[in-house]
């Protein structure tokens, strides 16, 4: 396995120093990749809803629309980490350019098939590559931050890196608030297919512009013949974090479906966007504040604490009597989301070799997407069978299982000893032995 650079953990000894977002954004070269990355990330939150709106208009079936979107999400969740591994090995640009081309062609094929009222199975064939080719921009941006703020970089700072992960979580929340609104506005204001056309256009323009920023790209880690290839999933801690993020994904998916059903049953179907926006806004607010705090507790403890608060917040959703109460409960639940995600990304960076960081970040992002697909599907089935409040059982069940896994296997989140740390420790021991002999 490729040797890891020594990266000081955010829970290093000594008094932590708070690093603000202003100082982070003044990092040389940061804006050159952040601006195109924002354009390329918006489509990530537009694709599923764009598919649903198009298929619903051309096919008329909620079930078909949801299934086609789920096929896209599952393909993205499983193929995304493989593209992350390729980006670690061959470089981000080498993966991004063909990905955006395949994505544009696949989305175009899906639009043509839907408008032509082609058989449903052909929609699945187009949706799978459309999801699989979604550029993993969020993971690639986090890898760029790691490259700039850790190791031997002149800008290296563990505190800045923690703030960077907080900033990325806030950006993710922003895209998931703005993306669906943008897709809906374009699809309803222009044409049902227009939402997906805009999604594909943003992916191509933003993805290519991001790929062009080669100066800030992390170093490639090509495979050495005869050497053992670095793999993110080789780390038990990465597998544990991916499982916990799967639980977070079920919260997202179940909330989308359940809030929509609850608002419709209450006679206010238009309020579902506001309630879900409050939930997402709570997460965004918590992410901003989380990144401004100089944490003294180790990241492992923070992960367990924030995840426990998430389970606690989700446990009240099913009992809410009206939309106002549901909005308040959703806000409380959302406040725990961003801290959990930020801490998870902070931990996973310490658990893998340099040649597997993008892949590791992508596994976490893919786990959220897979959990979202599963959560929305199960919640929909429960709502159909048992009523509008039944869907809110899914968030607490999914998050509860994730918490059980984290608590019982938390020892797996301890970073492995690096060669450089071992050498340093041996040097100190040798000095002590020499002093005792003298």
Coordinates of C-alpha atoms in Angstrom, one line a residue:
X1 CA 0.0 0.0 0.0
X2 CA 1.2 3.5 -0.8
X3 CA 2.7 5.2 2.3
X4 CA 0.6 7.9 3.7
X5 CA 1.9 11.4 4.4
X6 CA 1.8 12.4 8.0
X7 CA -1.3 14.4 8.4
X8 CA -1.8 16.0 11.8
X9 CA -5.2 15.1 13.0
X10 CA -7.7 17.7 14.1
X11 CA -7.5 16.3 17.6
X12 CA -3.8 17.0 17.9
X13 CA -2.6 18.0 21.3
X14 CA -2.4 21.6 22.3
X15 CA -4.9 24.4 22.3
X16 CA -6.9 24.4 19.1
X17 CA -7.0 27.6 17.0
X18 CA -10.2 28.6 15.3
X19 CA -9.8 29.3 11.6
X20 CA -12.6 31.3 10.0
X21 CA -14.1 30.9 6.6
X22 CA -12.4 34.1 5.4
X23 CA -9.0 32.8 6.2
X24 CA -9.9 29.5 4.4
X25 CA -11.1 31.3 1.3
X26 CA -7.9 33.3 1.1
X27 CA -5.9 30.1 0.6
X28 CA -4.0 30.6 -2.7
X29 CA -5.8 29.0 -5.6
X30 CA -9.0 28.2 -3.7
X31 CA -11.4 30.3 -5.8
X32 CA -10.0 28.8 -9.1
X33 CA -11.6 25.4 -8.3
X34 CA -14.5 26.5 -6.0
X35 CA -16.4 28.6 -8.6
X36 CA -16.5 25.9 -11.3
X37 CA -17.1 23.3 -8.7
X38 CA -20.3 25.0 -7.6
X39 CA -21.7 25.0 -11.1
X40 CA -20.8 21.3 -11.5
X41 CA -22.3 20.3 -8.1
X42 CA -25.8 21.8 -8.6
X43 CA -26.7 19.1 -11.1
X44 CA -26.1 16.5 -8.4
X45 CA -29.2 17.6 -6.7
X46 CA -31.2 18.2 -9.9
X47 CA -30.9 14.8 -11.6
X48 CA -33.4 12.7 -9.6
X49 CA -36.1 15.3 -9.5
X50 CA -35.6 16.2 -13.1
X51 CA -36.1 12.5 -14.0
X52 CA -39.2 12.3 -11.9
X53 CA -40.8 15.4 -13.5
X54 CA -40.0 14.3 -17.0
X55 CA -41.2 10.7 -16.6
X56 CA -44.3 11.8 -14.7
X57 CA -45.2 14.1 -17.6
X58 CA -44.6 11.6 -20.3
X59 CA -45.6 8.3 -18.6
X60 CA -48.1 9.5 -15.9
X61 CA -46.9 7.0 -13.3
X62 CA -45.4 8.0 -10.0
X63 CA -44.2 4.4 -9.6
X64 CA -42.4 4.4 -12.9
X65 CA -40.9 7.9 -12.4
X66 CA -39.6 6.9 -8.9
X67 CA -38.1 3.6 -10.1
X68 CA -36.3 5.3 -13.0
X69 CA -34.9 7.9 -10.6
X70 CA -33.9 5.1 -8.2
X71 CA -32.0 3.2 -10.9
X72 CA -30.0 6.3 -11.6
X73 CA -29.3 6.9 -7.9
X74 CA -28.2 3.3 -7.3
X75 CA -25.9 3.3 -10.4
X76 CA -24.4 6.6 -9.1
X77 CA -23.8 5.1 -5.6
X78 CA -22.0 2.0 -6.8
X79 CA -20.0 3.4 -9.8
X80 CA -19.1 6.7 -8.2
X81 CA -16.4 5.2 -5.9
X82 CA -14.8 3.4 -8.8
X83 CA -14.5 6.7 -10.7
X84 CA -13.0 8.1 -7.5
X85 CA -10.4 5.4 -7.5
X86 CA -9.6 6.1 -11.1
X87 CA -9.2 9.9 -10.3
X88 CA -6.7 9.0 -7.5
X89 CA -4.7 6.9 -9.9
X90 CA -4.9 8.8 -13.2
X91 CA -5.8 12.3 -12.1
X92 CA -9.1 14.2 -11.9
X93 CA -9.1 15.7 -15.4
X94 CA -8.6 12.3 -17.0
X95 CA -11.8 11.0 -15.3
X96 CA -13.9 14.1 -15.5
X97 CA -13.7 14.8 -19.2
X98 CA -15.1 11.4 -20.4
X99 CA -17.6 11.4 -17.5
X100 CA -19.3 14.6 -18.5
X101 CA -19.4 13.5 -22.2
X102 CA -21.0 10.1 -21.2
X103 CA -23.4 11.9 -18.9
X104 CA -24.6 14.4 -21.5
X105 CA -25.2 11.6 -24.0
X106 CA -27.0 9.5 -21.5
X107 CA -29.3 12.3 -20.3
X108 CA -30.0 13.2 -23.9
X109 CA -30.9 9.6 -24.7
X110 CA -33.2 9.5 -21.6
X111 CA -35.0 12.7 -22.7
X112 CA -35.5 11.4 -26.3
X113 CA -36.8 8.0 -25.1
X114 CA -39.2 9.6 -22.6
X115 CA -40.5 12.1 -25.2
X116 CA -40.9 9.3 -27.7
X117 CA -42.9 7.2 -25.3
X118 CA -40.4 4.4 -25.6
X119 CA -40.9 1.2 -23.5
X120 CA -40.2 1.6 -19.8
X121 CA -37.2 -0.8 -19.9
X122 CA -35.4 1.5 -22.3
X123 CA -35.7 4.3 -19.7
X124 CA -33.9 2.1 -17.2
X125 CA -31.1 1.5 -19.7
X126 CA -30.6 5.2 -20.2
X127 CA -31.0 6.1 -16.5
X128 CA -28.2 3.8 -15.3
X129 CA -25.3 5.4 -17.3
X130 CA -26.8 8.8 -16.6
X131 CA -26.4 8.2 -12.9
X132 CA -23.2 6.3 -13.1
X133 CA -21.5 9.1 -15.0
X134 CA -22.4 11.9 -12.6
X135 CA -19.1 13.7 -11.8
X136 CA -18.0 13.2 -8.2
X137 CA -17.2 16.9 -7.8
X138 CA -17.7 17.0 -4.0
X139 CA -15.2 14.3 -3.4
X140 CA -12.7 15.8 -5.8
X141 CA -13.0 19.2 -4.1
X142 CA -12.4 17.7 -0.7
X143 CA -9.3 15.9 -2.1
X144 CA -8.0 19.2 -3.4
X145 CA -8.4 20.7 0.1
X146 CA -6.5 17.8 1.6
X147 CA -3.7 18.3 -0.9
X148 CA -3.4 22.0 -0.2
X149 CA -3.9 21.9 3.6
X150 CA -2.0 18.8 4.7
X151 CA 1.3 17.1 4.5
X152 CA 4.3 19.2 3.3
X153 CA 2.1 21.9 1.6
X154 CA 3.2 25.4 2.6
X155 CA -0.5 26.1 3.5
X156 CA -0.8 23.0 5.6
X157 CA -3.1 23.5 8.6
X158 CA -5.2 20.8 10.5
X159 CA -7.6 23.6 11.7
X160 CA -8.0 24.9 8.1
X161 CA -8.7 21.4 6.9
X162 CA -11.5 21.0 9.5
X163 CA -13.0 24.3 8.4
X164 CA -12.7 23.3 4.8
X165 CA -14.8 20.1 5.5
X166 CA -17.4 22.3 7.2
X167 CA -17.4 24.6 4.2
X168 CA -17.9 21.7 1.9
X169 CA -20.8 20.4 3.9
X170 CA -22.5 23.8 3.8
X171 CA -22.0 23.9 0.1
X172 CA -23.6 20.4 -0.2
X173 CA -26.6 21.6 1.7
X174 CA -26.8 24.7 -0.4
X175 CA -26.9 22.7 -3.6
X176 CA -29.5 20.4 -2.2
X177 CA -31.7 23.4 -1.3
X178 CA -31.2 25.3 -4.6
X179 CA -30.8 22.4 -7.0
X180 CA -34.4 20.9 -6.7
X181 CA -35.9 24.4 -6.7
X182 CA -34.0 25.3 -9.9
X183 CA -35.0 22.0 -11.6
X184 CA -38.6 22.4 -10.7
X185 CA -38.7 26.1 -11.8
X186 CA -37.2 25.3 -15.2
X187 CA -39.3 22.1 -15.8
X188 CA -42.6 23.8 -14.9
X189 CA -41.8 27.2 -16.3
X190 CA -40.4 26.0 -19.7
X191 CA -41.0 22.3 -20.4
X192 CA -40.6 19.1 -18.4
X193 CA -37.5 18.1 -20.4
X194 CA -35.9 21.5 -19.8
X195 CA -34.9 20.6 -16.2
X196 CA -32.8 17.7 -17.4
X197 CA -31.4 19.7 -20.3
X198 CA -30.2 22.4 -17.8
X199 CA -28.8 19.7 -15.5
X200 CA -26.7 18.2 -18.4
X201 CA -25.5 21.6 -19.5
X202 CA -24.4 22.6 -16.0
X203 CA -22.6 19.3 -15.7
X204 CA -20.7 19.7 -18.9
X205 CA -19.8 23.4 -18.5
X206 CA -19.0 23.2 -14.8
X207 CA -17.2 19.8 -15.0
X208 CA -14.9 20.8 -17.9
X209 CA -14.1 24.2 -16.2
X210 CA -13.2 22.3 -13.0
X211 CA -11.1 19.8 -14.8
X212 CA -9.2 22.6 -16.5
X213 CA -7.9 23.8 -13.1
X214 CA -4.9 21.4 -13.0
X215 CA -2.7 23.5 -10.8
X216 CA -4.8 22.8 -7.7
X217 CA -5.4 19.1 -8.6
X218 CA -4.0 16.6 -6.1
X219 CA -1.0 14.5 -7.0
X220 CA -1.7 11.3 -9.0
X221 CA -0.9 8.0 -7.4
X222 CA -0.3 5.6 -10.3
X223 CA -0.3 1.9 -9.6
X224 CA 3.3 0.5 -9.1
X225 CA 3.7 -3.0 -10.8
X226 CA 3.9 -5.6 -8.1
X227 CA 2.8 -3.3 -5.3
X228 CA -0.4 -3.7 -3.4
X229 CA -3.0 -1.2 -4.7
X230 CA -4.4 1.2 -2.1
X231 CA -8.1 0.7 -1.6
X232 CA -10.4 2.8 0.6
X233 CA -12.6 -0.1 1.5
X234 CA -9.6 -2.0 2.8
X235 CA -10.0 0.1 5.9
X236 CA -12.6 -1.2 8.4
X237 CA -13.1 2.4 9.5
X238 CA -14.1 3.5 6.0
X239 CA -16.6 0.7 5.8
X240 CA -18.0 1.7 9.2
X241 CA -18.4 5.4 8.2
X242 CA -20.0 4.4 4.9
X243 CA -22.6 2.3 6.8
X244 CA -23.3 5.3 9.1
X245 CA -23.6 7.6 6.1
X246 CA -26.1 5.1 4.6
X247 CA -28.2 5.8 7.7
X248 CA -28.0 9.5 7.1
X249 CA -29.1 9.0 3.5
X250 CA -32.2 7.2 4.7
X251 CA -33.1 10.4 6.7
X252 CA -32.8 12.5 3.5
X253 CA -34.9 10.1 1.4
X254 CA -37.6 9.4 3.9
X255 CA -38.0 13.1 4.8
X256 CA -38.5 14.1 1.2
X257 CA -41.3 11.6 0.7
X258 CA -42.9 11.8 4.1
X259 CA -43.0 15.6 4.3
X260 CA -44.6 15.7 0.9
X261 CA -47.3 13.1 2.0
X262 CA -47.9 14.9 5.3
X263 CA -48.4 18.3 3.7
X264 CA -50.8 16.8 1.1
X265 CA -52.8 15.1 3.8
X266 CA -52.9 18.4 5.8
X267 CA -54.4 20.1 2.7
X268 CA -51.3 22.2 2.1
X269 CA -49.3 20.4 -0.6
X270 CA -47.4 23.6 -1.4
X271 CA -46.0 23.7 2.1
X272 CA -43.8 20.7 1.7
X273 CA -41.0 22.7 0.1
X274 CA -41.0 25.1 3.1
X275 CA -40.9 22.4 5.7
X276 CA -38.2 20.5 3.9
X277 CA -36.3 23.8 3.4
X278 CA -36.4 24.4 7.1
X279 CA -34.9 20.9 7.7
X280 CA -32.1 21.5 5.1
X281 CA -31.6 25.1 6.4
X282 CA -31.1 23.8 9.9
X283 CA -28.4 21.6 8.6
X284 CA -26.8 24.4 6.7
X285 CA -26.8 26.7 9.7
X286 CA -25.3 24.0 11.9
X287 CA -22.6 23.4 9.3
X288 CA -21.6 27.1 9.3
X289 CA -21.4 27.3 13.1
X290 CA -19.6 24.0 13.4
X291 CA -16.8 25.1 11.2
X292 CA -16.3 28.3 13.3
X293 CA -15.7 26.4 16.5
X294 CA -12.2 25.4 17.7
X295 CA -13.1 21.9 18.9
X296 CA -11.2 20.3 21.8
X297 CA -12.9 16.9 21.8
X298 CA -11.6 14.3 19.4
X299 CA -13.4 13.8 16.1
X300 CA -14.5 10.3 17.1
X301 CA -16.4 11.6 20.2
X302 CA -17.9 14.4 18.1
X303 CA -19.1 11.8 15.6
X304 CA -20.9 9.7 18.2
X305 CA -22.4 12.8 19.9
X306 CA -23.8 14.4 16.7
X307 CA -25.1 11.0 15.4
X308 CA -26.9 10.4 18.8
X309 CA -28.5 13.9 18.5
X310 CA -29.6 13.0 14.9
X311 CA -31.4 9.8 16.2
X312 CA -33.0 11.8 19.0
X313 CA -34.3 14.4 16.6
X314 CA -35.6 11.8 14.2
X315 CA -37.4 10.0 17.0
X316 CA -40.0 12.8 17.4
X317 CA -41.0 13.2 13.7
X318 CA -43.7 10.5 13.6
X319 CA -45.6 12.1 16.5
X320 CA -46.0 15.6 15.2
X321 CA -49.7 16.7 15.0
X322 CA -49.4 19.5 12.3
X323 CA -47.1 21.1 9.8
X324 CA -45.8 23.8 12.2
X325 CA -44.8 21.2 14.8
X326 CA -43.2 19.1 12.0
X327 CA -41.2 22.0 10.8
X328 CA -39.8 22.6 14.3
X329 CA -39.0 18.9 14.7
X330 CA -37.4 18.9 11.3
X331 CA -35.3 21.9 12.2
X332 CA -34.0 20.1 15.3
X333 CA -33.3 17.0 13.2
X334 CA -31.5 19.0 10.6
X335 CA -29.2 20.7 13.1
X336 CA -27.4 17.3 13.7
X337 CA -27.0 16.4 10.0
X338 CA -24.1 18.7 9.0
X339 CA -22.0 18.1 12.1
X340 CA -22.3 14.4 11.5
X341 CA -21.2 14.7 7.9
X342 CA -18.4 17.1 8.5
X343 CA -16.9 14.9 11.3
X344 CA -17.3 11.8 9.1
X345 CA -15.3 13.4 6.3
X346 CA -12.7 14.6 8.8
X347 CA -12.3 11.1 10.1
X348 CA -12.2 9.2 6.8
X349 CA -9.3 11.4 5.6
X350 CA -7.2 10.1 8.5
X351 CA -8.0 6.4 7.8
X352 CA -6.8 5.9 4.2
X353 CA -3.6 6.2 2.2
X354 CA -3.0 9.2 -0.1
X355 CA -3.8 7.1 -3.2
X356 CA -7.3 6.3 -2.0
X357 CA -8.6 9.6 -0.5
X358 CA -10.9 10.6 -3.4
X359 CA -12.3 7.1 -3.5
X360 CA -12.9 7.2 0.2
X361 CA -14.8 10.5 0.0
X362 CA -16.8 9.1 -2.9
X363 CA -17.8 6.0 -0.9
X364 CA -19.3 8.2 1.8
X365 CA -21.2 10.4 -0.8
X366 CA -22.4 7.2 -2.6
X367 CA -23.6 5.8 0.7
X368 CA -25.7 8.8 1.2
X369 CA -27.2 8.5 -2.3
X370 CA -27.9 4.8 -1.7
X371 CA -29.5 5.5 1.6
X372 CA -31.6 8.2 0.0
X373 CA -32.9 5.8 -2.6
X374 CA -33.7 3.1 0.0
X375 CA -35.2 5.6 2.5
X376 CA -37.6 7.1 -0.1
X377 CA -38.7 3.7 -1.4
X378 CA -39.4 2.2 2.1
X379 CA -41.1 5.4 3.3
X380 CA -43.3 5.4 0.3
X381 CA -44.4 1.8 0.9
X382 CA -45.1 2.5 4.5
X383 CA -47.1 5.6 3.7
X384 CA -49.2 3.6 1.1
X385 CA -49.9 0.8 3.6
X386 CA -50.1 2.6 7.0
X387 CA -50.7 6.3 6.5
X388 CA -48.8 9.6 6.3
X389 CA -47.0 9.4 9.6
X390 CA -45.7 5.9 9.0
X391 CA -42.9 7.2 6.7
X392 CA -41.3 9.0 9.6
X393 CA -40.4 5.7 11.2
X394 CA -37.7 5.2 8.5
X395 CA -35.4 8.1 9.5
X396 CA -35.2 7.0 13.2
X397 CA -34.8 3.3 12.2
X398 CA -32.1 4.0 9.6
X399 CA -30.2 6.5 11.8
X400 CA -30.7 4.2 14.9
X401 CA -29.0 1.3 13.1
X402 CA -26.1 3.6 12.1
X403 CA -25.7 4.7 15.7
X404 CA -25.6 1.1 16.9
X405 CA -22.9 0.3 14.4
X406 CA -20.8 3.4 15.4
X407 CA -21.0 2.8 19.1
X408 CA -20.3 -0.9 18.9
X409 CA -17.4 -0.6 16.4
X410 CA -16.0 2.8 17.3
X411 CA -12.5 1.4 17.9
X412 CA -12.3 1.1 14.1
X413 CA -12.2 4.9 13.7
X414 CA -8.8 5.1 15.3
X415 CA -6.3 6.2 12.5
X416 CA -3.5 3.7 11.8
X417 CA 0.0 4.5 12.8
X418 CA 2.0 6.1 9.9
X419 CA 5.5 5.2 9.1
X420 CA 6.7 8.6 9.9
X421 CA 5.1 8.6 13.2
X422 CA 6.7 5.2 13.9
X423 CA 10.1 6.6 13.0
X424 CA 9.6 9.6 15.2
X425 CA 8.6 7.4 18.1
X426 CA 11.6 5.2 17.6
X427 CA 13.9 8.2 17.5
X428 CA 12.6 9.5 20.8
X429 CA 13.0 6.0 22.3
X430 CA 16.6 5.8 21.1
X431 CA 17.3 9.2 22.6
X432 CA 15.9 8.1 25.9
X433 CA 18.0 4.9 25.9
X434 CA 21.1 6.9 25.0
X435 CA 20.4 9.3 27.8
X436 CA 20.0 6.5 30.3
X437 CA 23.3 4.9 29.2
X438 CA 25.1 8.2 29.5

